Short mmCIF file of C-alpha atoms in Angstrom, two decimals:
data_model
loop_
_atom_site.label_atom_id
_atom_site.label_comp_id
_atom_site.label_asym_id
_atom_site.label_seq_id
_atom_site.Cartn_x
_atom_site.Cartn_y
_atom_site.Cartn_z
CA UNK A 1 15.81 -31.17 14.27
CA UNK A 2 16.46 -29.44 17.33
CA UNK A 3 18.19 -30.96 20.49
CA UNK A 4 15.38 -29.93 22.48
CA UNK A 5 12.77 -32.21 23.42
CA UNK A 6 9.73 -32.02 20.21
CA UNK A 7 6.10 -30.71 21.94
CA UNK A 8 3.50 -32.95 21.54
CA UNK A 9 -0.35 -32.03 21.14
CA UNK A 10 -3.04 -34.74 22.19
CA UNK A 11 -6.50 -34.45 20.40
CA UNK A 12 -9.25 -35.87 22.34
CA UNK A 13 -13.44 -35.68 21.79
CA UNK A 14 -16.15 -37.95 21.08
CA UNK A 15 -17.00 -39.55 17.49
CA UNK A 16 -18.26 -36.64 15.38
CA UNK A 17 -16.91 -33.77 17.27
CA UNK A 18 -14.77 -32.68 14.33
CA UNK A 19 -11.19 -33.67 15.62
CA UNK A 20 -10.38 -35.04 12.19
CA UNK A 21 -11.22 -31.61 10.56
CA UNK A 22 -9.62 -29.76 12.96
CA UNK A 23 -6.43 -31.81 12.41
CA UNK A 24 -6.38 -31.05 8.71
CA UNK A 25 -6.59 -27.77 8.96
CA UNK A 26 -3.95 -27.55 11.44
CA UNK A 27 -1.66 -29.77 8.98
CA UNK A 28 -2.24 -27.78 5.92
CA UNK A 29 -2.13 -24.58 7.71
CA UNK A 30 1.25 -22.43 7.07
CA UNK A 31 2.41 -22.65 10.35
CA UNK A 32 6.43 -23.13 9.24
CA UNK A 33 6.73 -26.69 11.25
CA UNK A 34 7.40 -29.86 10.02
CA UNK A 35 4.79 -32.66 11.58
CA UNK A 36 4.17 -36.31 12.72
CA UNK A 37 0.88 -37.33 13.10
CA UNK A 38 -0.44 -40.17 15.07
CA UNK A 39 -3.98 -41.07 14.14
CA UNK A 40 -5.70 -43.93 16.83
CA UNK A 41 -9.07 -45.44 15.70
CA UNK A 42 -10.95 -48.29 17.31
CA UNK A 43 -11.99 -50.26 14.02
CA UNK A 44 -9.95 -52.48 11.80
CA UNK A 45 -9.63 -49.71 9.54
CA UNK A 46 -7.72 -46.46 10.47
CA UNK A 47 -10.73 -44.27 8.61
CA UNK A 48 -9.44 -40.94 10.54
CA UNK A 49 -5.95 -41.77 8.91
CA UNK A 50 -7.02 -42.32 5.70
CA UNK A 51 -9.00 -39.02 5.49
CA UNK A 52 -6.48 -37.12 7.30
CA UNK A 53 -3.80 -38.42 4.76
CA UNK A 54 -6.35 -37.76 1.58
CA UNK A 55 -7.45 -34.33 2.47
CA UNK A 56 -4.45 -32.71 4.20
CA UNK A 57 -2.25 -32.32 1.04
CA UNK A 58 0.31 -33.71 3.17
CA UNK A 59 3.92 -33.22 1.34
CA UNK A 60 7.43 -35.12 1.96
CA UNK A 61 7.62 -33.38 5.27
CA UNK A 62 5.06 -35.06 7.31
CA UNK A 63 4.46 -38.87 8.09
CA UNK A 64 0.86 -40.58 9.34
CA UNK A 65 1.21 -42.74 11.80
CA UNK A 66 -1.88 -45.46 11.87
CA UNK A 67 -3.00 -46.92 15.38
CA UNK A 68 -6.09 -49.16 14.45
CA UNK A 69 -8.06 -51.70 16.67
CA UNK A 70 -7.83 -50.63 20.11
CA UNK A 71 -7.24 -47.37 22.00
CA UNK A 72 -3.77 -45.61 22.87
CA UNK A 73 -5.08 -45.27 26.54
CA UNK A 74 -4.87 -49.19 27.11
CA UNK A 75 -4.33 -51.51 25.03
CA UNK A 76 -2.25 -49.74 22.45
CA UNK A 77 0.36 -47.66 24.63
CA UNK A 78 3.45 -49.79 24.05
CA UNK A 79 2.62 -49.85 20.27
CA UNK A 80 2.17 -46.16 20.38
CA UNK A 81 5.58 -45.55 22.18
CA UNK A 82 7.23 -47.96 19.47
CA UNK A 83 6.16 -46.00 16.86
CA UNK A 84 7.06 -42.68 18.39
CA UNK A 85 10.49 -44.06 18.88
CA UNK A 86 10.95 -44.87 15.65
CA UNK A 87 9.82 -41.53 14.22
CA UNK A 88 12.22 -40.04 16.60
CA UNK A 89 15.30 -41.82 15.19
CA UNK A 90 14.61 -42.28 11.69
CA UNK A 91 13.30 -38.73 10.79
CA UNK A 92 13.37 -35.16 11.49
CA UNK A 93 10.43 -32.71 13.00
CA UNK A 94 9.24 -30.41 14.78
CA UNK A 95 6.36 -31.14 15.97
CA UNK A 96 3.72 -34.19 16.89
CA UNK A 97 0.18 -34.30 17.04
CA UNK A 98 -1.52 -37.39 18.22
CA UNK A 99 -5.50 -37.94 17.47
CA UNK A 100 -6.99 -40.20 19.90
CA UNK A 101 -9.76 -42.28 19.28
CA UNK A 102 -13.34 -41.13 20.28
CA UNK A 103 -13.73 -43.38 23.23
CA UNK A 104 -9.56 -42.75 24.78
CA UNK A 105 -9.61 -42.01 28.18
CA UNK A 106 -6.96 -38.68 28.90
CA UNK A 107 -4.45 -38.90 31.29
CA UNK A 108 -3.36 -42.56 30.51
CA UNK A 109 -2.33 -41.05 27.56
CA UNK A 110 -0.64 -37.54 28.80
CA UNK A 111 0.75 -40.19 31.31
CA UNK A 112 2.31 -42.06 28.43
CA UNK A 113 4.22 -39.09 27.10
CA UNK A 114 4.85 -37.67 30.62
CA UNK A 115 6.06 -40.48 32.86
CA UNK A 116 6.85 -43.16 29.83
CA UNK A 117 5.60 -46.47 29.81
CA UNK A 118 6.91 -49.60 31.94
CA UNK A 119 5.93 -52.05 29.54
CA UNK A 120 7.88 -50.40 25.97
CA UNK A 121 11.02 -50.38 25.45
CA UNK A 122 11.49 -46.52 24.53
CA UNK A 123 11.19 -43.89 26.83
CA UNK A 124 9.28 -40.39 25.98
CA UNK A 125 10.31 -38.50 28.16
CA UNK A 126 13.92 -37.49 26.93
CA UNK A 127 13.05 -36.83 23.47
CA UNK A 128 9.04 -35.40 23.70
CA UNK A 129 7.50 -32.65 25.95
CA UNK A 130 3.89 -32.77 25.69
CA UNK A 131 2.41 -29.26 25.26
CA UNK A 132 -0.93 -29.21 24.54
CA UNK A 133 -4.00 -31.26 25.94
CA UNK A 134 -7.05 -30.44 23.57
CA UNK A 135 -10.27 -31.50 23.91
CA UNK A 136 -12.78 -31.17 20.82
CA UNK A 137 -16.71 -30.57 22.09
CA UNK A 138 -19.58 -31.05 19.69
CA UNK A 139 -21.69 -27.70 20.60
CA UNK A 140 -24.72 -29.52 18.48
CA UNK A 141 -24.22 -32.09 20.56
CA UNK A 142 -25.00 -30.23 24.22
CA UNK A 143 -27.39 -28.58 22.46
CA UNK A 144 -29.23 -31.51 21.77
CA UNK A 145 -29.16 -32.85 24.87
CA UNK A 146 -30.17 -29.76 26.73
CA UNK A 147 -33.42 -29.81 24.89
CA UNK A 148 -33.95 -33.51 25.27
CA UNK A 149 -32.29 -34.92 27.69
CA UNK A 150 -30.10 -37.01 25.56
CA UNK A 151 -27.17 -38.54 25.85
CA UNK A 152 -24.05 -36.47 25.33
CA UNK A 153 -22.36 -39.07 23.45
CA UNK A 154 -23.43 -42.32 22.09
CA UNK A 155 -20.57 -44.77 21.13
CA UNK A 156 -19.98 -48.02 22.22
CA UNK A 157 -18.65 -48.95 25.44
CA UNK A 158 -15.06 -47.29 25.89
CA UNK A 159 -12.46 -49.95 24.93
CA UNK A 160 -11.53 -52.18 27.91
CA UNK A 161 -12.77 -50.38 30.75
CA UNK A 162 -16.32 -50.35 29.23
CA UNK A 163 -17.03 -47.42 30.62
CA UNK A 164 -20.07 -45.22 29.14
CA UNK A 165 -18.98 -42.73 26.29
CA UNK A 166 -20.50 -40.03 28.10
CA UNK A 167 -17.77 -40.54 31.43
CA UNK A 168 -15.53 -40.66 28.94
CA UNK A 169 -16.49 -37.45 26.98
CA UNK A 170 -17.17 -35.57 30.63
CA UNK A 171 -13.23 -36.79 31.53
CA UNK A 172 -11.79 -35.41 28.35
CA UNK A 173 -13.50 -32.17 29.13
CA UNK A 174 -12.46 -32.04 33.07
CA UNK A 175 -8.18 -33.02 31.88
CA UNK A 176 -7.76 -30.56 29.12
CA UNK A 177 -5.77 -27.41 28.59
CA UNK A 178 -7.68 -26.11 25.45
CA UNK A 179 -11.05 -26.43 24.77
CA UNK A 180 -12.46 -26.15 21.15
CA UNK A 181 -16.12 -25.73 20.81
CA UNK A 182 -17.35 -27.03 17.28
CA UNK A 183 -19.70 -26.94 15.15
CA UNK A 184 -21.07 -23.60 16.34
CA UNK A 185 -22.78 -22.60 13.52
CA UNK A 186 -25.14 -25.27 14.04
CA UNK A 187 -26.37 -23.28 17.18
CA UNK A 188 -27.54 -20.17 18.42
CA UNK A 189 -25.57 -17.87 20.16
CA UNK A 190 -27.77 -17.67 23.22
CA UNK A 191 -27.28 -21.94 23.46
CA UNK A 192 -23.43 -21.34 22.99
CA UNK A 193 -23.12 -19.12 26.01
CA UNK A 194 -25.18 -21.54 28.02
CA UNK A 195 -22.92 -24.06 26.57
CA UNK A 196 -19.55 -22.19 27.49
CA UNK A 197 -21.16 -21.69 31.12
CA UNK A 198 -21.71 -25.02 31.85
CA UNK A 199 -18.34 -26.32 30.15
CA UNK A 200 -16.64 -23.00 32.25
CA UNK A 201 -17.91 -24.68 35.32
CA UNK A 202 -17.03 -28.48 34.37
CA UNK A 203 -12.84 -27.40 33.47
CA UNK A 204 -12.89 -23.53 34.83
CA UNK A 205 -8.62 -23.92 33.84
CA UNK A 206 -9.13 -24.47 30.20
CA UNK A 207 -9.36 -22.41 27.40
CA UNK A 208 -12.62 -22.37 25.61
CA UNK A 209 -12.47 -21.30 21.96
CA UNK A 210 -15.56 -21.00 19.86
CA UNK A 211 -14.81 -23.09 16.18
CA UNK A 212 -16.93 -23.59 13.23
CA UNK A 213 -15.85 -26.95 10.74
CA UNK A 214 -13.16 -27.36 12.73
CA UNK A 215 -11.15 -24.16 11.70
CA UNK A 216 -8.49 -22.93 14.09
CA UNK A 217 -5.61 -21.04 14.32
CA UNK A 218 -2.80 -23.58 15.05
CA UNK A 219 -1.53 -21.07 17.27
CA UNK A 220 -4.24 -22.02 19.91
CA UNK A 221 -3.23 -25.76 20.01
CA UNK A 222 0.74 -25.69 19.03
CA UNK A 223 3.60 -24.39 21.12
CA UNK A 224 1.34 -23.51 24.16
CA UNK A 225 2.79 -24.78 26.81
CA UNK A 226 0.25 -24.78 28.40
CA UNK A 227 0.57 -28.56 29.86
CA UNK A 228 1.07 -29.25 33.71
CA UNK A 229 0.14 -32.42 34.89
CA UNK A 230 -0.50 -31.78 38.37
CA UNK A 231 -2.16 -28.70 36.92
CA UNK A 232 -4.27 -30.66 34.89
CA UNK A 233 -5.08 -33.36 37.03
CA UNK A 234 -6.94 -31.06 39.90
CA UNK A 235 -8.76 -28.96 37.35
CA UNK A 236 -11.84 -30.92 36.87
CA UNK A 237 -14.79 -28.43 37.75
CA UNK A 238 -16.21 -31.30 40.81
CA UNK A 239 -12.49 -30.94 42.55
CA UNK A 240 -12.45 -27.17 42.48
CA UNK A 241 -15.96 -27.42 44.32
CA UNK A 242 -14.88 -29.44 46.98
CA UNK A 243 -11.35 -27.91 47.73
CA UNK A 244 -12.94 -24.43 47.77
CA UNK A 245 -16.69 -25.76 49.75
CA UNK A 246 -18.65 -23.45 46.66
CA UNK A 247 -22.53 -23.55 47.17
CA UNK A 248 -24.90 -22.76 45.25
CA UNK A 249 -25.44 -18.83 43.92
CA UNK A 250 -29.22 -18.51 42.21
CA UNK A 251 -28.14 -15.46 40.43
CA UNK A 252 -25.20 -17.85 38.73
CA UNK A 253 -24.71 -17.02 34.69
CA UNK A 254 -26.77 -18.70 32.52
CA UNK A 255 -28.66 -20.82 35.25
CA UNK A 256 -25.65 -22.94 35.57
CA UNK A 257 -25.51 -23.73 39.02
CA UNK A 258 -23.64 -26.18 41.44
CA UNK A 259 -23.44 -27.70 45.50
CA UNK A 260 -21.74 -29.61 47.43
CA UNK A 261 -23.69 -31.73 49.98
CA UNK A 262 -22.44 -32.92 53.08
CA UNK A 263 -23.74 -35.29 55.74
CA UNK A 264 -21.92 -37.09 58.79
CA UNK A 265 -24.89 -39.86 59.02
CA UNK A 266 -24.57 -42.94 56.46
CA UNK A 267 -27.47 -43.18 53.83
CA UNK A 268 -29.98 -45.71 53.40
CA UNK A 269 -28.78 -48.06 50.42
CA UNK A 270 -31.79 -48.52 49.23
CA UNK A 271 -33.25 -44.96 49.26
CA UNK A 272 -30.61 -43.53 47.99
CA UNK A 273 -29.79 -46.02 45.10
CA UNK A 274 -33.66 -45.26 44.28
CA UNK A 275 -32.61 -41.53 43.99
CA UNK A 276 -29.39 -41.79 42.17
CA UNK A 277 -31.60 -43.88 39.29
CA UNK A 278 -33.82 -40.61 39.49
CA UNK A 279 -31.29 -37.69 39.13
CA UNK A 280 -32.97 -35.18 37.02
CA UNK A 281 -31.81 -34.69 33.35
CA UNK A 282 -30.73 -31.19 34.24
CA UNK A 283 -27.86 -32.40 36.43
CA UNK A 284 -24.79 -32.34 34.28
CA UNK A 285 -22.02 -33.40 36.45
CA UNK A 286 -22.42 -35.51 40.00
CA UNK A 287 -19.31 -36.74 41.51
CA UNK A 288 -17.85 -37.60 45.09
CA UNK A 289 -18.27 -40.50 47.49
CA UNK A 290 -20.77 -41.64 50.37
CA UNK A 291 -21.44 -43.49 53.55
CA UNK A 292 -23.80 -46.68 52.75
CA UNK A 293 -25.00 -48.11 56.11
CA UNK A 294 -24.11 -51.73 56.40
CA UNK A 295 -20.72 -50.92 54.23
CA UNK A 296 -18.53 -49.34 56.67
CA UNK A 297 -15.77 -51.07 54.98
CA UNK A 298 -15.34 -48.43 51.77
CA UNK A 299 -16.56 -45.75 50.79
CA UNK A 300 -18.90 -45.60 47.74
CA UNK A 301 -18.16 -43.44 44.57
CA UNK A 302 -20.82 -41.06 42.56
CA UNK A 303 -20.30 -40.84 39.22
CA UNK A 304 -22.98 -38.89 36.87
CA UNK A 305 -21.60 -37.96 33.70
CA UNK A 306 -24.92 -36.40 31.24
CA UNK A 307 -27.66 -39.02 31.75
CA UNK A 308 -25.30 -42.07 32.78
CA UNK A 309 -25.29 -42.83 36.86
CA UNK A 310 -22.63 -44.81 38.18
CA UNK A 311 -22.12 -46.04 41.85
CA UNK A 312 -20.28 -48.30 44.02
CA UNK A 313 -17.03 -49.13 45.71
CA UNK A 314 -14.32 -46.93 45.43
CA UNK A 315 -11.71 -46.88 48.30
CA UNK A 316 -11.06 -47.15 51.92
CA UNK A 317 -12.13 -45.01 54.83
CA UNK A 318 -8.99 -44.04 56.53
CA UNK A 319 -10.96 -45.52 59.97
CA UNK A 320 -10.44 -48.99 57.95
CA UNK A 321 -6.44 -47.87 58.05
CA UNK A 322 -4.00 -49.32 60.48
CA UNK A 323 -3.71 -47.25 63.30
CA UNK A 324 0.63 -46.63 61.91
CA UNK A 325 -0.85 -45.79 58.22
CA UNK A 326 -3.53 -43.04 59.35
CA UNK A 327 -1.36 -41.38 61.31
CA UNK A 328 0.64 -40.73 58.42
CA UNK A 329 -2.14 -39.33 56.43
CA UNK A 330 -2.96 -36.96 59.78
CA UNK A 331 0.86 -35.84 59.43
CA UNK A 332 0.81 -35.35 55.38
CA UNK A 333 -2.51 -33.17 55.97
CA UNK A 334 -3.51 -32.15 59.03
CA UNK A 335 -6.94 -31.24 58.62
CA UNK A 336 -8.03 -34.87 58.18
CA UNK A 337 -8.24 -35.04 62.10
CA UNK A 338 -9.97 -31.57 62.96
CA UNK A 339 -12.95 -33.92 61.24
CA UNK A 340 -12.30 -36.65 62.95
CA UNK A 341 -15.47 -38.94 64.50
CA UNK A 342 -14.46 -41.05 67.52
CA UNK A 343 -17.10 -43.52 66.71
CA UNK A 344 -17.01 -43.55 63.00
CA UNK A 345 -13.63 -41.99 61.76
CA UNK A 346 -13.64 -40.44 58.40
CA UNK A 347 -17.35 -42.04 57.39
CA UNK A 348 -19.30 -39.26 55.79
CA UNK A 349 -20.87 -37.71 52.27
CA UNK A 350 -19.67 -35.27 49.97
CA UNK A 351 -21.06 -34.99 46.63
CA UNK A 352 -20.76 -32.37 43.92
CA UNK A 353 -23.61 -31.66 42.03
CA UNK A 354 -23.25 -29.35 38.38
CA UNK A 355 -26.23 -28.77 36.40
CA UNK A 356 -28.29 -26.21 34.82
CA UNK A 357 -31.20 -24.63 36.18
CA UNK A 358 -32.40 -27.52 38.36
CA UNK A 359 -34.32 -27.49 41.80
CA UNK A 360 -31.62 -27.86 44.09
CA UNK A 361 -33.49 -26.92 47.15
CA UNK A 362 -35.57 -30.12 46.23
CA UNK A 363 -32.66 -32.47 45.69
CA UNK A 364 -31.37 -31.32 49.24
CA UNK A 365 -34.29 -32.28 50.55
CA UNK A 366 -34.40 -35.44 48.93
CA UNK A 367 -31.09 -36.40 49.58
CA UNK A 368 -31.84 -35.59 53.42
CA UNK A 369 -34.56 -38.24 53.09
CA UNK A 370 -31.77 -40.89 52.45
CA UNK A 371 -29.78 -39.85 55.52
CA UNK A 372 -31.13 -42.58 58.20
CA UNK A 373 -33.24 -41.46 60.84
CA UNK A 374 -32.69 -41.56 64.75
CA UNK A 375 -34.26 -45.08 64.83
CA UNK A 376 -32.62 -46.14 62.15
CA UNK A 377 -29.21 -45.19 63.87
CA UNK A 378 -29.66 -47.86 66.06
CA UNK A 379 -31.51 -50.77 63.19
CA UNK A 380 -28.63 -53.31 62.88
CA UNK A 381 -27.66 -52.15 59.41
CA UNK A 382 -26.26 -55.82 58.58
CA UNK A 383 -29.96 -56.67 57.38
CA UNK A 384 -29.94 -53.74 54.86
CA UNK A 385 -30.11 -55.19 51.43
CA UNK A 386 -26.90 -53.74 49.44
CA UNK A 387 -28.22 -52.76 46.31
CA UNK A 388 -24.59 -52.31 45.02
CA UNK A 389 -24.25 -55.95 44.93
CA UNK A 390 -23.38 -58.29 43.41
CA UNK A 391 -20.12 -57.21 42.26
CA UNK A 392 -20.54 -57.44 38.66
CA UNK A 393 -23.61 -55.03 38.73
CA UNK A 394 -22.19 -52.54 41.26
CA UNK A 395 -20.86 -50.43 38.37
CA UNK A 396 -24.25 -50.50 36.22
CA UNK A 397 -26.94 -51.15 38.85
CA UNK A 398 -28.04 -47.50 38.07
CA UNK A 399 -27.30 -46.92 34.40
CA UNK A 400 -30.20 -44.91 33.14
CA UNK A 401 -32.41 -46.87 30.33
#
């Protein structure tokens, strides 16, 4: 084995997306490298790592590691480091893939490999280098869901967080490096390029390539080097909007289209929690965070991910900072202040909105409808019912049925 650190490849999708094929054809490809393979799976039973160790033809040269009951993003992470550790010192390779479970969130795992683990006793970072972040998409799948407005992925809840497959699926997409697109032959080529247009738009820094049962040239997921973690971490489609203030184009490919709406008044919780429950089927992607009158204290968080909705809490307004603390976020980016409200601070909305050929003239002027009025200005906002409480339904409150 070399002295050099090994590359690592992380395989990430939803249940069914093929990353189980797509493994085994990487492992029994003739690729000259000798590989470890860690296989995670939520049940009792490691299924994936039975089938991967059945049907790759795997010879003295490679090992299967089996993480069952619980994902490598949480619970598992430790165990997964032990076992990595061990590989490390009692054999020699070249290479490791890992195959996450359906429902792992992303960058607690590239975080694993990257910055290492406070709670295991070995340390990744001197003897891995992760390479490759690939995410597997089911093109049936979108396809599906385009037509009918279904979900993009149906599992159950993902592992401890309990957050909905389909935030799950949508983060896998937005912190990847490569992007494989299976199952194409199940579609038509028009639906693929609609399909590669939207997924351009939701990770416009990964590499989309086109697969059919999960065949693909290892070259496309091994030895990249593709991985940077600051990289990766700003590359979700909803960021790029923001940082570069994109608006919508109606001559956009495909009739994918996005916006970012901004507003310096607070909404109405109640309108616009009735509006977030109504966000039509054709908006993909909604993410950023809003001004709720009578909650001046944080600012609340947009999450649409297919057809689930998620809002609530999720941080502080800097105007909630002591005075010593915000002026060190003015010095560390200067055009926080040029903003700045002398009454209300850093209070305002910004929401990205990705979708595909939906009415976003309409939406503006619904979502202007939520903005309080003059009068309302001066109601005393403290007698607004908060429809983001209580706390244990601020997170589900507008789950779609």
């Amino acid at each position: 084995m070399s002295k050099e650190r090994i590359p690592v490849t992380v395989l990430s999708g939803s249940l069914g997306a093929g990353k189980t094929t797509v493994l085994n054809h990487v492992l029994t490809a003739d690729h000259g490298l000798d590989v470890a393979v860690v296989v995670n799976d939520m049940g009792d039973v490691n299924v994936d790592a039975e089938h991967v160790t059945q049907q790759s033809d795997l010879g003295g040269e490679e090992e299967v590691i089996e993480m069952s009951n619980g994902c490598i993003c949480c619970r598992l992470r430790g165990d997964m480091l032990d076992e990595v550790g061990r590989l490390a010192d009692e054999r020699e390779f070249d290479y490791l893939l890992v195959e996450s479970s359906g429902i792992s969130e992303p960058i607690p795992v590239a975080q694993t490999f990257a910055m290492g683990f406070e709670e295991a006793d070995f340390d990744p970072t001197d003897t891995y280098e992760l390479d490759t972040m690939v995410t597997v998409a089911n093109a049936h799948s979108f396809w599906e869901s385009f037509d009918s407005g279904a979900a993009l992925a149906t599992e159950t809840p993902a592992g401890e967080s309990g957050r909905v497959p389909e935030s799950v699926l949508l983060d896998q997409i937005e912190f990847c490096d490569v992007l494989l697109l299976n199952k194409c032959d199940l579609v038509p080529d028009d639906a693929l390029e609609e399909i590669e247009a939207v997924l351009e738009r939701l990770q416009p820094r990964a590499k989309i390539v086109r697969t059919e049962f999960g065949n693909i040239d290892p070259d496309e997921i091994l030895g990249t080097e593709r991985f940077d973690f600051q990289d990766a971490s700003n590359s979700a489609g909803w960021k790029h909007e923001l940082q570069h203030e994109h608006h919508h184009d109606p001559q956009e490919e495909h009739g994918v289209t996005s916006f970012v709406y901004e507003r310096d008044r607070p909404f109405h919780p109640e309108r616009i929690a009735d509006l977030l429950s109504e966000l039509p089927d054709e908006l993909i992607r909604a993410k950023g965070f809003f001004w709720s009158a009578g909650r001046e204290d944080v600012a609340m968080g947009v999450d649409k991910a297919g057809t689930s909705v998620r809002a609530g809490p999720s941080g502080q307004w800097l105007a909630n900072l002591p005075e010593a603390e915000r002026e060190q976020y003015f010095a560390a980016r200067p055009g926080l202040e040029e903003d700045w409200d002398e009454e209300w601070g850093d209070r305002m909305t910004r929401l990205v909105f990705i979708g595909r050929e939906f009415d976003d003239e309409t939406l503006i002027s619904r979502l202007d409808d939520c903005v309080l009025t003059d009068s309302e200005m001066d109601d005393d906002w403290s007698t607004y019912v908060d429809p983001f409480e209580p706390e244990e339904r601020r997170e589900l409150a507008l789950a779609n049925e």
